[in-house]
CSV table of C-alpha atoms and ligand atoms in Angstrom, one decimal:
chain,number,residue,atom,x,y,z
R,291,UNK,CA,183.9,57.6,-181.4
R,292,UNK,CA,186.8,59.1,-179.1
R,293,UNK,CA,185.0,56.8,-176.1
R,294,UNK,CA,185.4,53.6,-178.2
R,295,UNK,CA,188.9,54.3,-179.5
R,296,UNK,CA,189.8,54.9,-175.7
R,297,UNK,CA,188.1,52.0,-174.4
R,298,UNK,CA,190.4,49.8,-177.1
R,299,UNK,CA,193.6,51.5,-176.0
R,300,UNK,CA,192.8,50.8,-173.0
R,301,UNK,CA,192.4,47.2,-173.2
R,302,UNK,CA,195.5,47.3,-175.1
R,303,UNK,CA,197.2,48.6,-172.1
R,304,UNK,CA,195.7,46.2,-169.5
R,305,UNK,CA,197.1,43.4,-172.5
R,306,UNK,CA,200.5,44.6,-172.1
R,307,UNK,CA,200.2,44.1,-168.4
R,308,UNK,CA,203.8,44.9,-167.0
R,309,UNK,CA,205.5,44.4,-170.2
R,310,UNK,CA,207.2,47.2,-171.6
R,311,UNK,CA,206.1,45.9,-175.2
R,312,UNK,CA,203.5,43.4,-176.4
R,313,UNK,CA,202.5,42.2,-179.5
R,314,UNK,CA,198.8,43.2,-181.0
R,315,UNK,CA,197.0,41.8,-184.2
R,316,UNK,CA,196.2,45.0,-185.6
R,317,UNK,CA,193.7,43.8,-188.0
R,318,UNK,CA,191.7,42.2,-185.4
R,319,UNK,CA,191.6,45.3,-183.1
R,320,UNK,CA,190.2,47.9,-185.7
R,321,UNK,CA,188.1,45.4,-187.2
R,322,UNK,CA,186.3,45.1,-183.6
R,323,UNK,CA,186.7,48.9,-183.5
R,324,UNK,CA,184.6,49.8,-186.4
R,325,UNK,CA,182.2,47.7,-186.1
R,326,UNK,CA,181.4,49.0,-182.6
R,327,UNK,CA,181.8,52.8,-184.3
R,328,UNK,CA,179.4,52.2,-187.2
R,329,UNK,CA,176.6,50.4,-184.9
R,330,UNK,CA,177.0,53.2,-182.4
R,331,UNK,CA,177.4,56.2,-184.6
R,332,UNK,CA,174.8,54.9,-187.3
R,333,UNK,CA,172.4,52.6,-185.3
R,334,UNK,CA,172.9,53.7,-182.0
R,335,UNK,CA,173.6,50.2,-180.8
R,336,UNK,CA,176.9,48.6,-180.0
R,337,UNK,CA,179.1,45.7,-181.3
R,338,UNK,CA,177.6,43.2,-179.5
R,339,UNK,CA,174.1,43.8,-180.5
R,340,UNK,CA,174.9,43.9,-183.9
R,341,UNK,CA,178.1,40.9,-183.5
R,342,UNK,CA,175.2,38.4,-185.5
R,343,UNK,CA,175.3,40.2,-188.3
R,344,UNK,CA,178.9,40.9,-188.4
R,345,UNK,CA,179.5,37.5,-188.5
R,346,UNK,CA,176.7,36.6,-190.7
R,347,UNK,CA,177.7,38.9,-193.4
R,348,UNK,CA,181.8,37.4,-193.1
R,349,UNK,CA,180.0,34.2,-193.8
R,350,UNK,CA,178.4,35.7,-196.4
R,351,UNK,CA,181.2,37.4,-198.2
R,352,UNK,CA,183.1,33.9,-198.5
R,353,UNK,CA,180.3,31.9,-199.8
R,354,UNK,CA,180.3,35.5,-202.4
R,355,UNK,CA,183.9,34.8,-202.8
R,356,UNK,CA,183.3,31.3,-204.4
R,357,UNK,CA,181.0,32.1,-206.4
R,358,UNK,CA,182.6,34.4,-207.8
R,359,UNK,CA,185.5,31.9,-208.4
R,360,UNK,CA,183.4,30.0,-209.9
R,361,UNK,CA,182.0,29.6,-213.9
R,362,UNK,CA,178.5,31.0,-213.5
R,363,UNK,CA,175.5,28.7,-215.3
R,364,UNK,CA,172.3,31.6,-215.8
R,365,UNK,CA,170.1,30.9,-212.9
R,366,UNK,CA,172.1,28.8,-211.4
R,367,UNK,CA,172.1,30.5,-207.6
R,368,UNK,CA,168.2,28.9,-207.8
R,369,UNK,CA,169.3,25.3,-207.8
R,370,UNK,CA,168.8,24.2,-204.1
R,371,UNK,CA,172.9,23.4,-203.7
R,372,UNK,CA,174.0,22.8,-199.9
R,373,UNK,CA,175.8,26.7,-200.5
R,374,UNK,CA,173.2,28.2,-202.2
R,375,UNK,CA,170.6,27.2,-199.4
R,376,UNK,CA,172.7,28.5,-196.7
R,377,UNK,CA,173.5,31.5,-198.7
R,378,UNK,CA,169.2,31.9,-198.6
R,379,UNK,CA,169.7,31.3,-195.0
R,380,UNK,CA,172.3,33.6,-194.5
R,381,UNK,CA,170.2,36.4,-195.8
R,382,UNK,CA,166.7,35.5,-193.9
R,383,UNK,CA,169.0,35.6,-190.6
R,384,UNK,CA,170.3,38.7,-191.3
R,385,UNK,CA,167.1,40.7,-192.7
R,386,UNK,CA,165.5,38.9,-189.4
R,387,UNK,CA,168.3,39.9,-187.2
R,388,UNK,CA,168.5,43.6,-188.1
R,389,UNK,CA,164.4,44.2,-188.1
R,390,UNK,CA,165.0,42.8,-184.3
R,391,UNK,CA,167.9,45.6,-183.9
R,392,UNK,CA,165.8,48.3,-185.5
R,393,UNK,CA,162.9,47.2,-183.2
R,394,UNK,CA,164.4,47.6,-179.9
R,395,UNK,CA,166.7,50.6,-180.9
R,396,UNK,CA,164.2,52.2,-183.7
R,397,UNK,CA,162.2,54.0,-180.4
R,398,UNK,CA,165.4,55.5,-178.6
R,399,UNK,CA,167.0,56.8,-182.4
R,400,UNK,CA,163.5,58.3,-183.2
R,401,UNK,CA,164.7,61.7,-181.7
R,402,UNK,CA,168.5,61.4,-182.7
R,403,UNK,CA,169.8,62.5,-185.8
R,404,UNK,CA,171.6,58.4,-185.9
R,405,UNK,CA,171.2,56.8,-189.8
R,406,UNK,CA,168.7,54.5,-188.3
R,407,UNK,CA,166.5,57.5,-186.5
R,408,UNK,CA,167.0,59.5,-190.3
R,409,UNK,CA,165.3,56.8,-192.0
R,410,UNK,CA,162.8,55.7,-189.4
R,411,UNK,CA,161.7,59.4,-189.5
R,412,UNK,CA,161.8,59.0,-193.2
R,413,UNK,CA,159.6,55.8,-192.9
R,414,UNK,CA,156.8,58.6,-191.1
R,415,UNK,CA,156.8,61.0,-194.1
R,416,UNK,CA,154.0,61.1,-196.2
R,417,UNK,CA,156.0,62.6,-199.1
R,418,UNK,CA,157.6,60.9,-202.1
R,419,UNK,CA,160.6,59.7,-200.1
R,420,UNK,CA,159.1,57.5,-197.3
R,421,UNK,CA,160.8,54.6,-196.8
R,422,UNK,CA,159.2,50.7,-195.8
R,423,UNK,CA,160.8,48.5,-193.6
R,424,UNK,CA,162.5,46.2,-195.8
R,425,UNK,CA,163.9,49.3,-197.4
R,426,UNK,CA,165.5,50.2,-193.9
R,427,UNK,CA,166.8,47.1,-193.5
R,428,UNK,CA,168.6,47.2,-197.4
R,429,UNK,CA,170.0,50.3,-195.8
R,430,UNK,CA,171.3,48.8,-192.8
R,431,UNK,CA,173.1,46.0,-194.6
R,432,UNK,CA,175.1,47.9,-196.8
R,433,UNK,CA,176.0,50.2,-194.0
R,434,UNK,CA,176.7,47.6,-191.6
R,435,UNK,CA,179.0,45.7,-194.3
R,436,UNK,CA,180.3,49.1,-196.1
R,437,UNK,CA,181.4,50.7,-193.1
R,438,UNK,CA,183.0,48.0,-191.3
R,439,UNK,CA,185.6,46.3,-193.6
R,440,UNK,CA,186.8,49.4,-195.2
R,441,UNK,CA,187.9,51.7,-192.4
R,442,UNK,CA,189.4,48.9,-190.5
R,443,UNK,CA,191.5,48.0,-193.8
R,444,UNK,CA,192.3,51.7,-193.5
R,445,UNK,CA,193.6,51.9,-189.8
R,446,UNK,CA,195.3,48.6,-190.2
R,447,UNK,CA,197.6,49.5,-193.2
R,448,UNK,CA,197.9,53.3,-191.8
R,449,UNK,CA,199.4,51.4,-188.8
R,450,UNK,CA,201.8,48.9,-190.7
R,451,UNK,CA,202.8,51.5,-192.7
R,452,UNK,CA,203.6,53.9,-189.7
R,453,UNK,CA,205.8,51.0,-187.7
R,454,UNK,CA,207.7,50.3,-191.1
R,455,UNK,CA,208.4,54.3,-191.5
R,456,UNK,CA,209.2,55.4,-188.0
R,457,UNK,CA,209.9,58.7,-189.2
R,458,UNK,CA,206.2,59.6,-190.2
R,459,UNK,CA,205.2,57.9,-187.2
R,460,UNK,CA,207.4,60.5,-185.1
R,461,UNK,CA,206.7,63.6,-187.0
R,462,UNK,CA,202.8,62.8,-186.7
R,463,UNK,CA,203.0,61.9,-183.0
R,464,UNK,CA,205.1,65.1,-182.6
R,465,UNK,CA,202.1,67.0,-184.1
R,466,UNK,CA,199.0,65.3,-182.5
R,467,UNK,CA,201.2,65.9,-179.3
R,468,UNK,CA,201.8,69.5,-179.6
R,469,UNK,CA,197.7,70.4,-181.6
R,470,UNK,CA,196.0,67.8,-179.3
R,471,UNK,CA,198.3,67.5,-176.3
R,472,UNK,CA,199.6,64.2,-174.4
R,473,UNK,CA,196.1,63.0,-172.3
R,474,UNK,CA,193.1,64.8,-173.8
R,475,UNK,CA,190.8,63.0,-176.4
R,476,UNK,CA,191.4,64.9,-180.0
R,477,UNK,CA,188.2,66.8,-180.8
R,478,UNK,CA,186.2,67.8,-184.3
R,479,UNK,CA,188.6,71.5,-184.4
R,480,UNK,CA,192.2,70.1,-183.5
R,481,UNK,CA,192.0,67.1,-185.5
R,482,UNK,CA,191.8,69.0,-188.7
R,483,UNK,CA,194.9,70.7,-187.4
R,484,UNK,CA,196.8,67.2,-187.9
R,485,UNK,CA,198.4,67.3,-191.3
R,486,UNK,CA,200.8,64.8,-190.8
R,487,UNK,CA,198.6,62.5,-189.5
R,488,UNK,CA,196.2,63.1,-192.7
R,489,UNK,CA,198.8,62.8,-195.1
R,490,UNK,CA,199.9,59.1,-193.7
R,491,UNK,CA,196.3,58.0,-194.0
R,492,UNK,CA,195.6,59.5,-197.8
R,493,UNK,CA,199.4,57.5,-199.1
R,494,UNK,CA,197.8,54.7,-197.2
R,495,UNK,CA,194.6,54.7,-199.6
R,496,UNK,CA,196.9,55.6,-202.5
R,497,UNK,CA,199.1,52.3,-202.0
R,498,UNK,CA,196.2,49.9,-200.1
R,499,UNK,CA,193.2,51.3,-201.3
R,500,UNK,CA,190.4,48.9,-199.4
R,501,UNK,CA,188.5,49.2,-202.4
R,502,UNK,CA,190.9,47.5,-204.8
R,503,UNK,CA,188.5,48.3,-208.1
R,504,UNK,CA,184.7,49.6,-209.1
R,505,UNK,CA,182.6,48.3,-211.9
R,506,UNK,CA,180.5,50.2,-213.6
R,507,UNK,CA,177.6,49.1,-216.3
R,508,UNK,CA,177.4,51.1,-219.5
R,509,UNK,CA,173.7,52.5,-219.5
R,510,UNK,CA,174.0,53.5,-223.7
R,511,UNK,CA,176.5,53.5,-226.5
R,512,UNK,CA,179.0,55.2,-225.6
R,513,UNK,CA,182.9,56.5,-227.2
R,514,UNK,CA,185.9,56.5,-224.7
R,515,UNK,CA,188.7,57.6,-226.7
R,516,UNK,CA,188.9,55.4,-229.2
R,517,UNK,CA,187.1,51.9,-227.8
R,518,UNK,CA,183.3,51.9,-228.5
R,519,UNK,CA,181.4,50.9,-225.3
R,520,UNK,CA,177.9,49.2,-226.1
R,521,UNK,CA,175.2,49.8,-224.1
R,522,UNK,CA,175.4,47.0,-221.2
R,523,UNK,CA,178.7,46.5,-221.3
R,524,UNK,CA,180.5,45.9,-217.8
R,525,UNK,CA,183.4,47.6,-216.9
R,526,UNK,CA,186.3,47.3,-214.4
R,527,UNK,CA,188.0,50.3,-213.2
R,528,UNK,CA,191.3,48.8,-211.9
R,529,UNK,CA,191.5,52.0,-208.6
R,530,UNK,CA,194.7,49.8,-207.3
R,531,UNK,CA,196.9,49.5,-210.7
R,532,UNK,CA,196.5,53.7,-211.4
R,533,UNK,CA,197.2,54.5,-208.1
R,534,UNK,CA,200.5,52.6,-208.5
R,535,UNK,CA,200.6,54.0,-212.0
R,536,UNK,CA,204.3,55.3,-212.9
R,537,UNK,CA,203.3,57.9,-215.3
R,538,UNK,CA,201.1,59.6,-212.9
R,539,UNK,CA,203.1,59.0,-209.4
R,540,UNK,CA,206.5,58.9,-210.7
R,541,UNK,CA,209.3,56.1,-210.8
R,542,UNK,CA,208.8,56.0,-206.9
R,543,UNK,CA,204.8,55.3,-207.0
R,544,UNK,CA,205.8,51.6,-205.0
R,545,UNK,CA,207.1,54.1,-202.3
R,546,UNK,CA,205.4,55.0,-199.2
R,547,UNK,CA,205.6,59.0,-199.0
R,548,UNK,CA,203.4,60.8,-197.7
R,549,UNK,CA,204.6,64.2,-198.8
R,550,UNK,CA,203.0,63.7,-201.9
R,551,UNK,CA,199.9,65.2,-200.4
R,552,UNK,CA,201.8,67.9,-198.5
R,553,UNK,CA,199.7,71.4,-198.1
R,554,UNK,CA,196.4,69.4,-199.3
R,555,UNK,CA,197.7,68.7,-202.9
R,556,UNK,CA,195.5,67.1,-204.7
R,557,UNK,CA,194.8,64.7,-207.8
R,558,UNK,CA,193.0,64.1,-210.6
R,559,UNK,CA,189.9,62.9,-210.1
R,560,UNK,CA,190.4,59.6,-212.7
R,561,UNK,CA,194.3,59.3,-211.0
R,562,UNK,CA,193.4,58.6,-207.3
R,563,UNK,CA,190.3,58.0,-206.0
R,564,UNK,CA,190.0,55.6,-203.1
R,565,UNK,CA,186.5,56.5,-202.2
R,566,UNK,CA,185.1,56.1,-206.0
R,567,UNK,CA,183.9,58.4,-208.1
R,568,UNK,CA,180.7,60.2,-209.9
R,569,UNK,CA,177.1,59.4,-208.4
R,570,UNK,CA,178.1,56.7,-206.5
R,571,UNK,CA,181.0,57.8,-204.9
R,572,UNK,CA,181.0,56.6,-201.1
R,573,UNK,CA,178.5,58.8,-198.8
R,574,UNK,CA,180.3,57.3,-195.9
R,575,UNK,CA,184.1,58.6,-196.5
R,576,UNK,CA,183.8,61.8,-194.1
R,577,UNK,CA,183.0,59.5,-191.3
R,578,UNK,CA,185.8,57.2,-192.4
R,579,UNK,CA,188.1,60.2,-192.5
R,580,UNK,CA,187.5,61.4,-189.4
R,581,UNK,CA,187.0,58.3,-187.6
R,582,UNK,CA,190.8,57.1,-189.1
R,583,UNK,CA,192.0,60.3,-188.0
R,584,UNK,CA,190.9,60.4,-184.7
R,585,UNK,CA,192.2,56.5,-183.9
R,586,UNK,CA,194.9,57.3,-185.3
R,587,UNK,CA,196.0,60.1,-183.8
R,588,UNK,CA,194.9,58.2,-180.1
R,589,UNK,CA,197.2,55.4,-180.9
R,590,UNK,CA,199.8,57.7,-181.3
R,591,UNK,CA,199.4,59.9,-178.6
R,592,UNK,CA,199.8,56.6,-176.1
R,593,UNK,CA,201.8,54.3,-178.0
R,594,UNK,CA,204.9,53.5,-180.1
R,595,UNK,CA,204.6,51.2,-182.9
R,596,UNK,CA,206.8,48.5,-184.3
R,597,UNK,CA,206.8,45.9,-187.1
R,598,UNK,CA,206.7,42.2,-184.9
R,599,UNK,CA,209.0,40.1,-186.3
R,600,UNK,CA,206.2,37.7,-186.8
R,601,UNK,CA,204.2,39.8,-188.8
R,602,UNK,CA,204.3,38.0,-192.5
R,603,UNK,CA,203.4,40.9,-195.4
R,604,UNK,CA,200.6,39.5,-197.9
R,605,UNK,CA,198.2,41.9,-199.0
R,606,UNK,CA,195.4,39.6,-199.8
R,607,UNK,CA,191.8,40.4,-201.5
R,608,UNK,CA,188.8,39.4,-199.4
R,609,UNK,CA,186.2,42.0,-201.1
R,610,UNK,CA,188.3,44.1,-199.2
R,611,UNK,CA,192.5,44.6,-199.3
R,612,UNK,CA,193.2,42.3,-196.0
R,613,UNK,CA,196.5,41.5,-194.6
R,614,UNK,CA,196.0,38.0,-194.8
R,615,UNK,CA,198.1,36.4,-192.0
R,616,UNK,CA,197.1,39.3,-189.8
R,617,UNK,CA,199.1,42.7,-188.9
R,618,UNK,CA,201.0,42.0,-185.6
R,619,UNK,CA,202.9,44.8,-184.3
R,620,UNK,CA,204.8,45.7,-181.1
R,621,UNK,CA,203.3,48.6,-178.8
R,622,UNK,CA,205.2,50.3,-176.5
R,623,UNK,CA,203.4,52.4,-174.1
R,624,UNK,CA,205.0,56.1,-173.4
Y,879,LIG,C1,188.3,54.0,-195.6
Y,879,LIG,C2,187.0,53.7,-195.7
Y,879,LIG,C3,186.1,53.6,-196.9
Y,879,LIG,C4,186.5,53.4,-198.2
Y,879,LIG,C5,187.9,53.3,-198.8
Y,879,LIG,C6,185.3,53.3,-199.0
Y,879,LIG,C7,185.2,53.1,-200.3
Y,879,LIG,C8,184.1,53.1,-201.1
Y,879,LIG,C9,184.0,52.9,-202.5
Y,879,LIG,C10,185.2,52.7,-203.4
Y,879,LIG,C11,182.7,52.8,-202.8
Y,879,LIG,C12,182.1,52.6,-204.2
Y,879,LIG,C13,182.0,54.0,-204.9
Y,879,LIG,C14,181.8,53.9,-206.4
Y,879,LIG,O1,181.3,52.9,-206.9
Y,879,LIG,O2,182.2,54.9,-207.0
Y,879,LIG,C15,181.9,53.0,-201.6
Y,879,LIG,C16,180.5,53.0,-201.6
Y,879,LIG,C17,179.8,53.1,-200.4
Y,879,LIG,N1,180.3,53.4,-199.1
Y,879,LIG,FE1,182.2,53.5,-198.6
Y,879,LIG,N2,184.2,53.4,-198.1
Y,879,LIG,C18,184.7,53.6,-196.8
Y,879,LIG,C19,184.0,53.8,-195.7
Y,879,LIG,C20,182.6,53.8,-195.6
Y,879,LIG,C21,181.8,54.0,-194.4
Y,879,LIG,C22,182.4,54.3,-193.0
Y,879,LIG,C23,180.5,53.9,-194.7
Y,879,LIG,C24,179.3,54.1,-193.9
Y,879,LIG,C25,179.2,54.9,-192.9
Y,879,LIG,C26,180.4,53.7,-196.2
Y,879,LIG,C27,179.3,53.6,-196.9
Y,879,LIG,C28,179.2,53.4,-198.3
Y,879,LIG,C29,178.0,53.2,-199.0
Y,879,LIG,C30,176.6,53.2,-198.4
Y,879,LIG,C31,178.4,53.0,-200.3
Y,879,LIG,C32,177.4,52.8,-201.5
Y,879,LIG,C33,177.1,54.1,-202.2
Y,879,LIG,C34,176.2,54.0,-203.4
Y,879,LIG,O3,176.2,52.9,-204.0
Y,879,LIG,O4,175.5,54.9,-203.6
Y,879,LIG,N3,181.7,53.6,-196.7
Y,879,LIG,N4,182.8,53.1,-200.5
């Protein structure tokens, strides 16, 4: 992870050239970023190998997008439509793209402990839990899409918010400077030293959760309260609107403050809960924690960050909370 945040900053550094500042889109950057982490760290491939599938899928979540703008006839996504074809197509592509990726990485991961060499091992097994191929590949696609659009969300906003509150940005340089030091890469023991840093990213899922809400299907009758839930019955769980709640965050809850998670505070488990809750609560938020922490506290460590003037703010939904003009912010290298 540390190799493919430095590579970026890198880059970012060769951008600016002999400028003292330059603008970057933000949101482009970490979105490139971890989708290079989660094919390296889970697959043990890299961006560019798994680029089709990327795109495929951002195809994919826009055709989603209208439909689910649209007024849904039963059975309707059977009708051979010109979108519902190429949202077949879309799928075949990807299922075909990914067995190719498992193929020619599957034999390297088979002795690395990589989500891909996990479940090929678990495709060996002659227990209950072996796993078939098209189960693999179910596995894959969720993680591919899961683990990209989230944590960039995460990074981008983490980094907005940090050039709009220069004075988290400094106290959390000032600490990953004196726990990590100026040049080396932060490592699994220091990072967890880097409270400040932590605390930005946990007011950044309080106030642009990527998630934005859950749904959850009533499996029997059920009471909450006083509304009876039947069986079936679909339910939203609005994550955004509590975590900007009043009566649980205070008059302030619009405000960016980080101290509210000072010396690990934490919440109740229905008042902030970025990464879901119960059963299906997300198995990938350590790796998004420690993958946000650890860019985070690299950017820092090189780089001073500004609003750019050209930078437009409009959260927008996209499955995910986007910025949807981009998040263009000055750099300045120290
Ligand atoms: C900041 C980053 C992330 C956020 C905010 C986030 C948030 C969530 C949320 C809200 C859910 C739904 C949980 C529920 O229904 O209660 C979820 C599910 C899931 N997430 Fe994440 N996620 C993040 C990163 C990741 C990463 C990096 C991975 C993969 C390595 C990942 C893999 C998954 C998977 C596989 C599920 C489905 C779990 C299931 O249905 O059993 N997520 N995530």
């Amino acid at each position: 992870m540390s190799a493919i945040a430095s590579s970026m900053l890198d880059k970012w550094a060769v951008q600016g050239g002999t400028h003292t500042e330059f603008e970057i889109d933000a949101s482009k950057k970490f979105q490139t970023l971890s989708s290079d982490v989660i094919s390296c760290v889970a697959f043990g491939s890299s961006y560019e190998e798994g680029k089709r599938v990327f795109q495929l899928q951002e195809e994919q979540i826009k055709l989603a997008l209208l439909a689910m703008r649209t007024f849904y006839f039963p059975g309707f996504r059977f009708v051979p439509t010109k979108k519902n074809r190429r949202r077949h197509s879309l799928n075949q592509e990807i299922r075909s793209s990914l067995r190719k990726l498992i193929e020619t990485n599957g034999r390297k991961c088979e002795d690395s402990k990589n989500l891909l060499g996990l479940m090929l091992s678990a495709s060996k097994t002659d227990n209950g839990f072996k796993m078939g191929i098209e189960e693999i590949i179910d596995e894959c696609k969720t993680f591919y899409f899961a683990g990209k659009e989230t944590t960039a969300n995460l990074l981008t906003w983490a980094t907005l918010l940090s050039a709009l509150h220069k004075e988290w940005q400094d106290k959390a340089r000032d600490e990953v400077h004196q726990v990590c030091g100026k040049n080396k890469h932060p490592n699994a023991e220091n990072l967890n030293a880097t409270a400040f840093v932590n605390m930005v990213l946990k007011e950044t899922l309080r106030l642009y959760p990527p998630a934005l809400s859950l749904s959850r299907t009533a499996t029997k009758d059920v009471k909450l309260g006083k509304p009876d839930i039947p069986a079936g019955m679909q339910l939203n769980l609005p994550l955004v609107d509590i975590h900007h709640d009043v009566d649980i965050w205070g008059a302030d809850a619009e405000e960016f403050d980080p101290s509210r998670f000072a010396d690990d505070k934490s919440y109740h488990l229905g008042a902030y809960f970025p990464f879901g809750i119960g059963p299906a609560i997300c198995v990938g938020q350590n790796i998004a924690m420690v993958e946000a922490k650890l860019v985070i506290a690299m950017v820092l460590q090189r780089f001073v960050i500004d609003v750019s003037p050209s930078y437009v703010h409009a959260p927008m939904m996209v499955m995910t909370l986007q910025p949807q003009y981009g998040a263009q912010v000055l750099v300045r290298k120290i």
